[in-house]
């Protein structure tokens, strides 16, 4: 094996590696899916104009990955999380996605996602130490006409 020199990556190096994987992946998915990538980010402001809730998610190929859903601790139980989640689900259906996936920790909101119809796919113990990490998925119901057109 040749001498290997592992070095920390710059932002430019990381972008190059990401682009290489994107190009490789694109060669393995249908042409209809290849360019389906879109960030879906939304927030809610209070009367004072402060952001009190937000969601960061990404449409990738035929699904949406919900990365972050946050509600300020003082603003919880007002329905903001539900409204943001419903907006992501609405857009995912509108854009003919098959499912939404996400992960959350035991000290965050696993019950919230169960309440909204998400199915637990797996759970990892002791991640982080003393807690669990949950991975959820929700299949989106679509009409047969939409499925046939893909």
Coordinates of C-alpha atoms in Angstrom, one line a residue:
X1 CA 0.0 0.0 0.0
X2 CA 1.4 3.4 -0.9
X3 CA 2.2 5.9 1.8
X4 CA -1.1 7.6 2.7
X5 CA -1.3 11.1 4.0
X6 CA -4.6 12.0 5.6
X7 CA -5.2 15.7 6.2
X8 CA -8.1 17.8 7.4
X9 CA -10.3 19.1 4.6
X10 CA -11.0 22.7 3.7
X11 CA -14.5 23.8 2.8
X12 CA -13.3 23.6 -0.9
X13 CA -12.0 20.1 -0.4
X14 CA -15.3 19.0 1.3
X15 CA -17.3 20.5 -1.6
X16 CA -15.2 18.6 -4.1
X17 CA -15.7 15.3 -2.2
X18 CA -19.5 16.0 -2.0
X19 CA -19.7 16.8 -5.7
X20 CA -17.9 13.5 -6.6
X21 CA -20.4 11.5 -4.6
X22 CA -23.3 13.4 -6.1
X23 CA -22.0 12.7 -9.6
X24 CA -21.6 9.0 -8.7
X25 CA -25.1 8.7 -7.3
X26 CA -26.6 10.5 -10.3
X27 CA -25.3 7.8 -12.5
X28 CA -27.3 5.2 -10.5
X29 CA -30.8 6.9 -10.3
X30 CA -33.3 7.5 -13.0
X31 CA -32.9 10.6 -15.1
X32 CA -36.3 11.8 -13.7
X33 CA -34.8 11.8 -10.2
X34 CA -31.3 13.0 -10.9
X35 CA -31.9 16.8 -10.4
X36 CA -34.5 16.5 -7.7
X37 CA -32.8 18.3 -4.8
X38 CA -34.4 21.3 -3.0
X39 CA -34.0 22.8 0.4
X40 CA -37.4 23.3 2.2
X41 CA -36.8 25.7 5.1
X42 CA -39.6 27.7 6.9
X43 CA -40.1 29.5 10.1
X44 CA -42.7 31.2 12.3
X45 CA -42.3 34.7 13.9
X46 CA -44.1 36.0 16.9
X47 CA -45.7 39.5 17.0
X48 CA -42.4 41.1 17.9
X49 CA -40.8 39.6 14.8
X50 CA -38.7 37.1 16.5
X51 CA -38.3 33.6 15.1
X52 CA -40.0 31.2 17.5
X53 CA -40.1 28.0 15.4
X54 CA -38.5 26.7 12.3
X55 CA -37.9 23.6 10.1
X56 CA -35.0 22.7 7.9
X57 CA -35.6 19.9 5.4
X58 CA -34.3 18.7 2.1
X59 CA -36.1 17.1 -0.8
X60 CA -33.8 14.5 -2.3
X61 CA -34.9 12.3 -5.2
X62 CA -38.2 10.8 -4.1
X63 CA -38.3 11.7 -0.4
X64 CA -37.9 14.5 2.1
X65 CA -35.4 14.4 4.9
X66 CA -36.4 16.5 7.9
X67 CA -33.2 17.7 9.4
X68 CA -34.3 20.1 12.1
X69 CA -37.7 21.0 13.6
X70 CA -37.3 23.5 16.5
X71 CA -39.8 25.4 18.6
X72 CA -38.6 27.9 21.3
X73 CA -39.2 26.4 24.7
X74 CA -41.5 29.3 25.7
X75 CA -43.6 28.8 22.6
X76 CA -44.2 25.1 22.8
X77 CA -47.7 23.5 22.9
X78 CA -49.1 26.3 20.6
X79 CA -49.2 24.1 17.5
X80 CA -46.2 25.6 15.8
X81 CA -44.4 22.3 15.4
X82 CA -47.5 20.7 14.0
X83 CA -48.0 23.5 11.5
X84 CA -44.4 23.3 10.3
X85 CA -44.5 19.5 10.0
X86 CA -47.8 19.7 8.1
X87 CA -46.3 22.2 5.6
X88 CA -43.3 19.9 5.0
X89 CA -45.7 17.0 4.4
X90 CA -48.0 19.1 2.1
X91 CA -45.0 20.1 0.0
X92 CA -43.6 16.5 -0.1
X93 CA -47.0 15.3 -1.4
X94 CA -47.2 18.2 -3.9
X95 CA -43.8 17.3 -5.2
X96 CA -44.7 13.6 -5.4
X97 CA -42.4 12.3 -2.8
X98 CA -42.8 8.7 -1.5
X99 CA -41.9 9.3 2.2
X100 CA -40.4 11.6 4.8
X101 CA -37.6 10.5 7.1
X102 CA -36.1 12.1 10.2
X103 CA -34.2 11.4 13.4
X104 CA -34.7 12.7 16.9
X105 CA -33.4 12.1 20.4
X106 CA -35.2 10.7 23.4
X107 CA -35.0 14.1 25.1
X108 CA -36.5 15.8 22.1
X109 CA -39.8 14.7 20.5
X110 CA -40.2 11.0 19.6
X111 CA -43.8 11.1 20.9
X112 CA -44.6 14.1 18.7
X113 CA -43.6 12.2 15.6
X114 CA -45.5 9.1 16.6
X115 CA -48.6 11.2 17.2
X116 CA -48.3 12.5 13.6
X117 CA -48.2 9.1 12.0
X118 CA -44.4 8.5 11.8
X119 CA -43.2 4.9 12.1
X120 CA -40.2 4.1 14.2
X121 CA -37.6 2.4 12.0
X122 CA -34.9 1.9 14.5
X123 CA -33.5 3.2 17.8
X124 CA -29.9 3.4 18.9
X125 CA -29.2 3.1 22.6
X126 CA -26.7 5.4 24.4
X127 CA -26.7 8.0 21.6
X128 CA -25.8 10.3 23.2
X129 CA -24.7 8.7 26.4
X130 CA -27.7 8.0 28.6
X131 CA -30.2 8.7 25.8
X132 CA -31.5 7.1 22.6
X133 CA -31.6 8.3 19.0
X134 CA -34.8 7.4 17.1
X135 CA -35.1 7.1 13.3
X136 CA -38.6 7.6 11.9
X137 CA -40.3 7.3 8.5
X138 CA -43.7 8.3 7.2
X139 CA -45.0 6.9 3.9
X140 CA -47.0 9.4 1.9
X141 CA -50.2 8.3 0.4
X142 CA -50.3 9.2 -3.3
X143 CA -52.8 8.6 -6.0
X144 CA -52.1 5.8 -8.5
X145 CA -52.1 8.3 -11.3
X146 CA -49.1 10.1 -9.7
X147 CA -47.3 6.8 -9.3
X148 CA -48.0 5.8 -12.9
X149 CA -46.6 9.0 -14.3
X150 CA -43.2 8.5 -12.7

